[in-house]
Amino acid sequence: MVNEVAGGVPFLDVRKIMEFLPHRYPFLLIDRVLELVKGNYVTALKNVTINEPYFQGHFPGLPVMPGVLQLEALAQSAGMYIMNTFEGKFEGKVFVFTGMEKIKFRKPVVPGDQLILRCENFRQKLNLFKMSGNGTVDGKITVEGEMTAALIAREDL
């Protein structure tokens, strides 16, 4: 679980994130959990670099982080929150998207940006989790919306 440091601000680096999430290169899309307040919200960071493999084709000469990957980064942030907050046995289980609503893409994310991801309003019903979230660069919203994910057994995939 998350260790709290001075001021009650939890911090998780990428090594700790990999203990919780099954994602690996090139699909681990969060570099750090900046803050995780149980019962409230999570804030994470994605450093966007030109070395990301998707920039080869999206778009040549005009690199833009795909919106669906911004949503995936939000979902991974939410996964960190859920794994550190809700009671339950997560061993042998994974989270999968079951829905997205009210998704808006407001501003492109490009190499050199630091994408700050924030998820909040977490609700649980059985094995379903719903939350709202947004991504920002320099304080301006790049993506926002609501997401739903289900916790399912690995063998059911």
Short mmCIF file of N, CA and C in Angstrom, two decimals:
data_model
loop_
_atom_site.label_atom_id
_atom_site.label_comp_id
_atom_site.label_asym_id
_atom_site.label_seq_id
_atom_site.Cartn_x
_atom_site.Cartn_y
_atom_site.Cartn_z
N MET A 1 0.83 -1.19 0.00
CA MET A 1 0.00 0.00 0.00
C MET A 1 0.87 1.26 0.00
N VAL A 2 0.24 2.37 -0.17
CA VAL A 2 0.95 3.64 -0.26
C VAL A 2 1.50 4.04 1.10
N ASN A 3 2.75 4.45 1.12
CA ASN A 3 3.33 5.02 2.34
C ASN A 3 3.12 6.51 2.31
N GLU A 4 2.75 7.08 3.44
CA GLU A 4 2.52 8.52 3.50
C GLU A 4 3.77 9.20 4.00
N VAL A 5 4.05 10.37 3.42
CA VAL A 5 5.19 11.16 3.84
C VAL A 5 4.68 12.44 4.48
N ALA A 6 5.57 13.35 4.79
CA ALA A 6 5.20 14.59 5.48
C ALA A 6 4.00 15.26 4.83
N GLY A 7 3.08 15.70 5.64
CA GLY A 7 1.90 16.37 5.14
C GLY A 7 0.81 15.42 4.66
N GLY A 8 1.01 14.12 4.83
CA GLY A 8 0.01 13.15 4.40
C GLY A 8 -0.06 12.97 2.91
N VAL A 9 1.00 13.37 2.17
CA VAL A 9 1.00 13.26 0.71
C VAL A 9 1.71 11.98 0.30
N PRO A 10 0.97 11.02 -0.21
CA PRO A 10 1.60 9.78 -0.65
C PRO A 10 2.38 10.00 -1.94
N PHE A 11 3.39 9.18 -2.17
CA PHE A 11 4.21 9.26 -3.36
C PHE A 11 4.59 7.85 -3.79
N LEU A 12 4.44 7.55 -5.05
CA LEU A 12 4.85 6.26 -5.58
C LEU A 12 5.65 6.48 -6.85
N ASP A 13 6.85 5.91 -6.92
CA ASP A 13 7.62 6.02 -8.16
C ASP A 13 7.26 4.86 -9.08
N VAL A 14 7.87 4.83 -10.25
CA VAL A 14 7.49 3.85 -11.27
C VAL A 14 7.76 2.41 -10.81
N ARG A 15 8.79 2.20 -10.00
CA ARG A 15 9.05 0.84 -9.50
C ARG A 15 7.91 0.34 -8.63
N LYS A 16 7.39 1.23 -7.79
CA LYS A 16 6.27 0.85 -6.93
C LYS A 16 4.99 0.68 -7.76
N ILE A 17 4.80 1.54 -8.76
CA ILE A 17 3.64 1.42 -9.64
C ILE A 17 3.61 0.04 -10.29
N MET A 18 4.78 -0.45 -10.73
CA MET A 18 4.85 -1.75 -11.40
C MET A 18 4.54 -2.91 -10.45
N GLU A 19 4.59 -2.67 -9.14
CA GLU A 19 4.17 -3.71 -8.20
C GLU A 19 2.65 -3.86 -8.19
N PHE A 20 1.94 -2.79 -8.56
CA PHE A 20 0.48 -2.80 -8.54
C PHE A 20 -0.15 -3.06 -9.90
N LEU A 21 0.41 -2.46 -10.95
CA LEU A 21 -0.19 -2.58 -12.28
C LEU A 21 0.54 -3.63 -13.11
N PRO A 22 -0.19 -4.37 -13.95
CA PRO A 22 0.45 -5.37 -14.80
C PRO A 22 1.11 -4.77 -16.05
N HIS A 23 0.87 -3.51 -16.34
CA HIS A 23 1.37 -2.88 -17.57
C HIS A 23 2.89 -2.73 -17.55
N ARG A 24 3.48 -2.86 -18.73
CA ARG A 24 4.92 -2.67 -18.93
C ARG A 24 5.13 -1.92 -20.24
N TYR A 25 6.38 -1.53 -20.49
CA TYR A 25 6.71 -0.83 -21.72
C TYR A 25 6.20 -1.65 -22.90
N PRO A 26 5.58 -1.02 -23.87
CA PRO A 26 5.38 0.42 -24.03
C PRO A 26 4.01 0.90 -23.53
N PHE A 27 3.38 0.13 -22.65
CA PHE A 27 2.01 0.48 -22.28
C PHE A 27 1.83 0.93 -20.83
N LEU A 28 2.90 1.03 -20.08
CA LEU A 28 2.79 1.64 -18.76
C LEU A 28 2.82 3.14 -18.97
N LEU A 29 1.71 3.81 -18.70
CA LEU A 29 1.54 5.21 -19.09
C LEU A 29 1.51 6.20 -17.93
N ILE A 30 1.92 5.77 -16.74
CA ILE A 30 2.12 6.73 -15.66
C ILE A 30 3.52 6.52 -15.09
N ASP A 31 4.17 7.63 -14.78
CA ASP A 31 5.55 7.58 -14.29
C ASP A 31 5.63 7.75 -12.78
N ARG A 32 4.63 8.38 -12.19
CA ARG A 32 4.68 8.68 -10.76
C ARG A 32 3.27 8.96 -10.25
N VAL A 33 2.98 8.50 -9.05
CA VAL A 33 1.77 8.91 -8.35
C VAL A 33 2.21 10.03 -7.41
N LEU A 34 1.69 11.22 -7.66
CA LEU A 34 2.07 12.40 -6.88
C LEU A 34 1.32 12.47 -5.55
N GLU A 35 0.06 12.07 -5.60
CA GLU A 35 -0.77 12.17 -4.40
C GLU A 35 -1.91 11.16 -4.51
N LEU A 36 -2.20 10.52 -3.40
CA LEU A 36 -3.32 9.59 -3.35
C LEU A 36 -3.97 9.78 -1.99
N VAL A 37 -5.16 10.32 -2.01
CA VAL A 37 -5.90 10.57 -0.77
C VAL A 37 -7.08 9.62 -0.75
N LYS A 38 -7.00 8.61 0.10
CA LYS A 38 -8.05 7.60 0.17
C LYS A 38 -9.39 8.24 0.44
N GLY A 39 -10.40 7.79 -0.30
CA GLY A 39 -11.74 8.33 -0.15
C GLY A 39 -11.93 9.63 -0.90
N ASN A 40 -10.92 10.05 -1.68
CA ASN A 40 -11.03 11.34 -2.33
C ASN A 40 -10.50 11.33 -3.77
N TYR A 41 -9.19 11.28 -3.97
CA TYR A 41 -8.65 11.42 -5.33
C TYR A 41 -7.24 10.85 -5.44
N VAL A 42 -6.78 10.74 -6.69
CA VAL A 42 -5.40 10.39 -7.01
C VAL A 42 -4.90 11.37 -8.05
N THR A 43 -3.64 11.76 -7.94
CA THR A 43 -2.99 12.60 -8.93
C THR A 43 -1.72 11.89 -9.36
N ALA A 44 -1.56 11.72 -10.67
CA ALA A 44 -0.40 11.02 -11.21
C ALA A 44 0.23 11.87 -12.32
N LEU A 45 1.40 11.43 -12.77
CA LEU A 45 2.18 12.17 -13.75
C LEU A 45 2.61 11.26 -14.88
N LYS A 46 2.50 11.75 -16.10
CA LYS A 46 3.06 11.09 -17.28
C LYS A 46 3.97 12.09 -17.97
N ASN A 47 5.27 11.79 -18.02
CA ASN A 47 6.20 12.60 -18.79
C ASN A 47 6.12 12.16 -20.24
N VAL A 48 5.74 13.04 -21.11
CA VAL A 48 5.57 12.70 -22.53
C VAL A 48 6.86 13.05 -23.26
N THR A 49 7.50 12.04 -23.86
CA THR A 49 8.75 12.27 -24.58
C THR A 49 8.61 11.85 -26.04
N ILE A 50 9.48 12.39 -26.86
CA ILE A 50 9.47 12.03 -28.29
C ILE A 50 9.82 10.56 -28.50
N ASN A 51 10.36 9.90 -27.48
CA ASN A 51 10.74 8.49 -27.58
C ASN A 51 9.55 7.54 -27.51
N GLU A 52 8.35 8.05 -27.26
CA GLU A 52 7.17 7.18 -27.20
C GLU A 52 6.98 6.54 -28.58
N PRO A 53 6.75 5.22 -28.63
CA PRO A 53 6.67 4.54 -29.94
C PRO A 53 5.51 5.02 -30.82
N TYR A 54 4.42 5.50 -30.23
CA TYR A 54 3.28 5.91 -31.04
C TYR A 54 3.55 7.18 -31.84
N PHE A 55 4.56 7.96 -31.46
CA PHE A 55 4.84 9.19 -32.20
C PHE A 55 5.39 8.92 -33.60
N GLN A 56 5.87 7.72 -33.87
CA GLN A 56 6.34 7.39 -35.21
C GLN A 56 5.22 7.50 -36.24
N GLY A 57 4.01 7.20 -35.82
CA GLY A 57 2.90 7.21 -36.77
C GLY A 57 1.78 8.16 -36.44
N HIS A 58 1.86 8.85 -35.30
CA HIS A 58 0.75 9.72 -34.86
C HIS A 58 1.28 11.08 -34.47
N PHE A 59 1.48 11.94 -35.26
CA PHE A 59 1.46 11.94 -36.72
C PHE A 59 2.87 12.29 -37.19
N PRO A 60 3.38 11.67 -38.26
CA PRO A 60 4.73 11.99 -38.73
C PRO A 60 4.87 13.51 -38.98
N GLY A 61 5.87 14.08 -38.33
CA GLY A 61 6.11 15.52 -38.48
C GLY A 61 5.25 16.38 -37.58
N LEU A 62 4.25 15.81 -36.93
CA LEU A 62 3.37 16.55 -36.03
C LEU A 62 2.96 15.61 -34.88
N PRO A 63 3.91 15.30 -33.98
CA PRO A 63 3.63 14.31 -32.93
C PRO A 63 2.58 14.78 -31.93
N VAL A 64 1.53 13.97 -31.79
CA VAL A 64 0.43 14.24 -30.85
C VAL A 64 0.11 12.94 -30.12
N MET A 65 0.03 13.00 -28.79
CA MET A 65 -0.33 11.82 -28.01
C MET A 65 -1.79 11.46 -28.30
N PRO A 66 -2.05 10.21 -28.72
CA PRO A 66 -3.43 9.82 -29.00
C PRO A 66 -4.34 9.98 -27.78
N GLY A 67 -5.55 10.47 -28.02
CA GLY A 67 -6.51 10.68 -26.94
C GLY A 67 -6.82 9.40 -26.19
N VAL A 68 -6.89 8.29 -26.89
CA VAL A 68 -7.20 7.03 -26.20
C VAL A 68 -6.10 6.65 -25.22
N LEU A 69 -4.86 7.05 -25.50
CA LEU A 69 -3.77 6.78 -24.57
C LEU A 69 -3.82 7.71 -23.37
N GLN A 70 -4.33 8.92 -23.57
CA GLN A 70 -4.56 9.80 -22.43
C GLN A 70 -5.61 9.17 -21.50
N LEU A 71 -6.65 8.60 -22.10
CA LEU A 71 -7.67 7.91 -21.30
C LEU A 71 -7.09 6.70 -20.58
N GLU A 72 -6.23 5.96 -21.27
CA GLU A 72 -5.59 4.80 -20.65
C GLU A 72 -4.72 5.24 -19.47
N ALA A 73 -4.01 6.35 -19.62
CA ALA A 73 -3.20 6.87 -18.51
C ALA A 73 -4.09 7.23 -17.32
N LEU A 74 -5.25 7.83 -17.61
CA LEU A 74 -6.21 8.12 -16.54
C LEU A 74 -6.67 6.83 -15.87
N ALA A 75 -6.95 5.82 -16.68
CA ALA A 75 -7.42 4.54 -16.13
C ALA A 75 -6.34 3.89 -15.27
N GLN A 76 -5.09 3.98 -15.68
CA GLN A 76 -4.01 3.41 -14.87
C GLN A 76 -3.88 4.17 -13.56
N SER A 77 -4.06 5.48 -13.60
CA SER A 77 -4.06 6.27 -12.36
C SER A 77 -5.18 5.81 -11.44
N ALA A 78 -6.36 5.62 -12.02
CA ALA A 78 -7.51 5.14 -11.24
C ALA A 78 -7.23 3.76 -10.67
N GLY A 79 -6.56 2.90 -11.44
CA GLY A 79 -6.20 1.57 -10.95
C GLY A 79 -5.32 1.64 -9.72
N MET A 80 -4.38 2.59 -9.72
CA MET A 80 -3.53 2.77 -8.54
C MET A 80 -4.36 3.18 -7.33
N TYR A 81 -5.33 4.05 -7.55
CA TYR A 81 -6.20 4.49 -6.45
C TYR A 81 -7.00 3.30 -5.91
N ILE A 82 -7.62 2.57 -6.81
CA ILE A 82 -8.47 1.45 -6.39
C ILE A 82 -7.67 0.40 -5.64
N MET A 83 -6.50 0.05 -6.17
CA MET A 83 -5.67 -0.98 -5.54
C MET A 83 -5.19 -0.55 -4.14
N ASN A 84 -5.10 0.74 -3.91
CA ASN A 84 -4.61 1.24 -2.62
C ASN A 84 -5.71 1.70 -1.69
N THR A 85 -6.95 1.66 -2.12
CA THR A 85 -8.04 2.22 -1.31
C THR A 85 -9.11 1.21 -0.95
N PHE A 86 -9.63 0.49 -1.95
CA PHE A 86 -10.77 -0.38 -1.71
C PHE A 86 -10.34 -1.72 -1.15
N GLU A 87 -11.14 -2.21 -0.24
CA GLU A 87 -10.88 -3.53 0.33
C GLU A 87 -11.19 -4.56 -0.75
N GLY A 88 -10.39 -5.56 -0.82
CA GLY A 88 -10.65 -6.61 -1.79
C GLY A 88 -9.38 -7.37 -2.11
N LYS A 89 -9.58 -8.50 -2.68
CA LYS A 89 -8.46 -9.32 -3.09
C LYS A 89 -8.27 -9.14 -4.58
N PHE A 90 -7.14 -8.54 -4.95
CA PHE A 90 -6.88 -8.20 -6.34
C PHE A 90 -5.94 -9.19 -7.02
N GLU A 91 -5.38 -10.11 -6.26
CA GLU A 91 -4.45 -11.08 -6.84
C GLU A 91 -5.15 -11.90 -7.92
N GLY A 92 -4.48 -12.01 -9.07
CA GLY A 92 -5.02 -12.78 -10.18
C GLY A 92 -6.15 -12.09 -10.92
N LYS A 93 -6.36 -10.79 -10.63
CA LYS A 93 -7.44 -10.05 -11.28
C LYS A 93 -6.88 -8.83 -12.00
N VAL A 94 -7.62 -8.37 -12.99
CA VAL A 94 -7.22 -7.18 -13.74
C VAL A 94 -8.44 -6.28 -13.93
N PHE A 95 -8.16 -4.99 -14.17
CA PHE A 95 -9.22 -4.04 -14.47
C PHE A 95 -9.34 -3.89 -15.98
N VAL A 96 -10.57 -3.87 -16.46
CA VAL A 96 -10.82 -3.62 -17.89
C VAL A 96 -11.88 -2.52 -18.01
N PHE A 97 -11.68 -1.69 -19.04
CA PHE A 97 -12.68 -0.66 -19.31
C PHE A 97 -14.02 -1.32 -19.63
N THR A 98 -15.10 -0.76 -19.09
CA THR A 98 -16.44 -1.21 -19.47
C THR A 98 -17.25 -0.07 -20.04
N GLY A 99 -16.77 1.15 -19.87
CA GLY A 99 -17.49 2.28 -20.45
C GLY A 99 -16.77 3.60 -20.26
N MET A 100 -17.09 4.52 -21.14
CA MET A 100 -16.57 5.89 -21.06
C MET A 100 -17.71 6.81 -21.46
N GLU A 101 -17.87 7.89 -20.70
CA GLU A 101 -18.94 8.84 -20.98
C GLU A 101 -18.41 10.26 -20.87
N LYS A 102 -19.07 11.14 -21.59
CA LYS A 102 -18.78 12.58 -21.51
C LYS A 102 -17.30 12.88 -21.76
N ILE A 103 -16.67 12.11 -22.63
CA ILE A 103 -15.24 12.30 -22.93
C ILE A 103 -15.08 13.50 -23.85
N LYS A 104 -14.17 14.37 -23.46
CA LYS A 104 -13.85 15.56 -24.26
C LYS A 104 -12.33 15.68 -24.35
N PHE A 105 -11.86 15.94 -25.56
CA PHE A 105 -10.45 16.23 -25.78
C PHE A 105 -10.35 17.72 -26.05
N ARG A 106 -9.61 18.43 -25.21
CA ARG A 106 -9.60 19.90 -25.24
C ARG A 106 -8.35 20.50 -25.86
N LYS A 107 -7.22 19.82 -25.75
CA LYS A 107 -5.95 20.40 -26.17
C LYS A 107 -4.99 19.25 -26.50
N PRO A 108 -4.18 19.37 -27.55
CA PRO A 108 -3.21 18.31 -27.87
C PRO A 108 -2.14 18.18 -26.79
N VAL A 109 -1.66 16.96 -26.61
CA VAL A 109 -0.54 16.66 -25.74
C VAL A 109 0.62 16.28 -26.65
N VAL A 110 1.76 16.95 -26.48
CA VAL A 110 2.89 16.79 -27.39
C VAL A 110 4.16 16.46 -26.61
N PRO A 111 5.20 15.98 -27.29
CA PRO A 111 6.46 15.69 -26.60
C PRO A 111 6.96 16.90 -25.81
N GLY A 112 7.45 16.62 -24.62
CA GLY A 112 7.92 17.66 -23.72
C GLY A 112 6.90 18.05 -22.67
N ASP A 113 5.64 17.66 -22.88
CA ASP A 113 4.59 17.98 -21.92
C ASP A 113 4.67 17.06 -20.70
N GLN A 114 4.26 17.58 -19.56
CA GLN A 114 4.01 16.77 -18.38
C GLN A 114 2.50 16.71 -18.22
N LEU A 115 1.94 15.53 -18.44
CA LEU A 115 0.51 15.31 -18.34
C LEU A 115 0.18 14.95 -16.89
N ILE A 116 -0.56 15.82 -16.24
CA ILE A 116 -0.99 15.58 -14.85
C ILE A 116 -2.38 14.96 -14.91
N LEU A 117 -2.52 13.82 -14.30
CA LEU A 117 -3.75 13.02 -14.35
C LEU A 117 -4.41 13.02 -12.99
N ARG A 118 -5.70 13.33 -12.96
CA ARG A 118 -6.42 13.36 -11.68
C ARG A 118 -7.73 12.61 -11.84
N CYS A 119 -7.96 11.66 -10.95
CA CYS A 119 -9.22 10.91 -10.92
C CYS A 119 -9.85 11.09 -9.55
N GLU A 120 -11.18 11.20 -9.55
CA GLU A 120 -11.91 11.40 -8.29
C GLU A 120 -13.33 10.87 -8.44
N ASN A 121 -14.14 11.09 -7.43
CA ASN A 121 -15.54 10.63 -7.42
C ASN A 121 -15.65 9.13 -7.66
N PHE A 122 -14.83 8.37 -6.95
CA PHE A 122 -14.83 6.92 -7.11
C PHE A 122 -16.06 6.31 -6.45
N ARG A 123 -16.71 5.44 -7.20
CA ARG A 123 -17.86 4.72 -6.67
C ARG A 123 -17.70 3.24 -7.03
N GLN A 124 -18.10 2.37 -6.12
CA GLN A 124 -18.00 0.94 -6.35
C GLN A 124 -19.36 0.29 -6.17
N LYS A 125 -19.68 -0.61 -7.09
CA LYS A 125 -20.87 -1.44 -6.98
C LYS A 125 -20.48 -2.84 -7.46
N LEU A 126 -20.43 -3.76 -6.52
CA LEU A 126 -19.94 -5.11 -6.78
C LEU A 126 -18.53 -5.03 -7.35
N ASN A 127 -18.32 -5.56 -8.57
CA ASN A 127 -16.97 -5.52 -9.15
C ASN A 127 -16.80 -4.37 -10.15
N LEU A 128 -17.72 -3.42 -10.15
CA LEU A 128 -17.65 -2.26 -11.05
C LEU A 128 -17.20 -1.02 -10.29
N PHE A 129 -16.36 -0.23 -10.95
CA PHE A 129 -15.87 1.01 -10.38
C PHE A 129 -16.11 2.13 -11.38
N LYS A 130 -16.64 3.25 -10.92
CA LYS A 130 -16.88 4.40 -11.78
C LYS A 130 -16.17 5.60 -11.17
N MET A 131 -15.60 6.43 -12.04
CA MET A 131 -14.86 7.59 -11.59
C MET A 131 -14.86 8.67 -12.66
N SER A 132 -14.55 9.89 -12.26
CA SER A 132 -14.36 10.96 -13.23
C SER A 132 -12.90 11.35 -13.18
N GLY A 133 -12.43 11.92 -14.28
CA GLY A 133 -11.03 12.29 -14.31
C GLY A 133 -10.73 13.32 -15.37
N ASN A 134 -9.52 13.87 -15.25
CA ASN A 134 -9.05 14.78 -16.29
C ASN A 134 -7.54 14.76 -16.34
N GLY A 135 -7.04 15.19 -17.49
CA GLY A 135 -5.62 15.36 -17.69
C GLY A 135 -5.36 16.82 -17.99
N THR A 136 -4.27 17.35 -17.45
CA THR A 136 -3.92 18.74 -17.70
C THR A 136 -2.45 18.86 -18.07
N VAL A 137 -2.15 19.88 -18.85
CA VAL A 137 -0.78 20.28 -19.15
C VAL A 137 -0.71 21.77 -18.88
N ASP A 138 0.23 22.15 -18.03
CA ASP A 138 0.38 23.56 -17.66
C ASP A 138 -0.94 24.17 -17.16
N GLY A 139 -1.70 23.37 -16.43
CA GLY A 139 -2.95 23.85 -15.84
C GLY A 139 -4.13 23.90 -16.79
N LYS A 140 -3.93 23.52 -18.05
CA LYS A 140 -5.04 23.53 -19.02
C LYS A 140 -5.50 22.11 -19.29
N ILE A 141 -6.81 21.89 -19.27
CA ILE A 141 -7.38 20.56 -19.47
C ILE A 141 -7.13 20.08 -20.90
N THR A 142 -6.61 18.86 -20.99
CA THR A 142 -6.39 18.22 -22.30
C THR A 142 -7.45 17.16 -22.57
N VAL A 143 -7.88 16.47 -21.52
CA VAL A 143 -8.88 15.40 -21.64
C VAL A 143 -9.69 15.37 -20.35
N GLU A 144 -10.98 15.03 -20.49
CA GLU A 144 -11.83 14.88 -19.30
C GLU A 144 -12.98 13.94 -19.62
N GLY A 145 -13.53 13.34 -18.57
CA GLY A 145 -14.67 12.46 -18.77
C GLY A 145 -14.88 11.53 -17.59
N GLU A 146 -15.81 10.60 -17.79
CA GLU A 146 -16.13 9.58 -16.79
C GLU A 146 -15.80 8.22 -17.35
N MET A 147 -15.30 7.35 -16.49
CA MET A 147 -14.91 6.01 -16.92
C MET A 147 -15.47 4.97 -15.96
N THR A 148 -15.75 3.80 -16.50
CA THR A 148 -16.18 2.67 -15.70
C THR A 148 -15.26 1.50 -16.02
N ALA A 149 -14.87 0.78 -14.98
CA ALA A 149 -14.00 -0.39 -15.15
C ALA A 149 -14.54 -1.52 -14.30
N ALA A 150 -14.26 -2.74 -14.75
CA ALA A 150 -14.66 -3.93 -14.01
C ALA A 150 -13.42 -4.68 -13.58
N LEU A 151 -13.49 -5.27 -12.41
CA LEU A 151 -12.43 -6.13 -11.90
C LEU A 151 -12.80 -7.57 -12.26
N ILE A 152 -11.98 -8.19 -13.09
CA ILE A 152 -12.28 -9.56 -13.52
C ILE A 152 -11.07 -10.45 -13.32
N ALA A 153 -11.32 -11.75 -13.25
CA ALA A 153 -10.25 -12.73 -13.11
C ALA A 153 -9.47 -12.81 -14.42
N ARG A 154 -8.14 -12.92 -14.31
CA ARG A 154 -7.28 -13.01 -15.49
C ARG A 154 -7.71 -14.12 -16.44
N GLU A 155 -8.07 -15.25 -15.89
CA GLU A 155 -8.42 -16.39 -16.73
C GLU A 155 -9.72 -16.17 -17.51
N ASP A 156 -10.50 -15.16 -17.13
CA ASP A 156 -11.74 -14.87 -17.85
C ASP A 156 -11.51 -14.01 -19.08
N LEU A 157 -10.28 -13.53 -19.27
CA LEU A 157 -9.99 -12.71 -20.46
C LEU A 157 -9.81 -13.56 -21.69
#
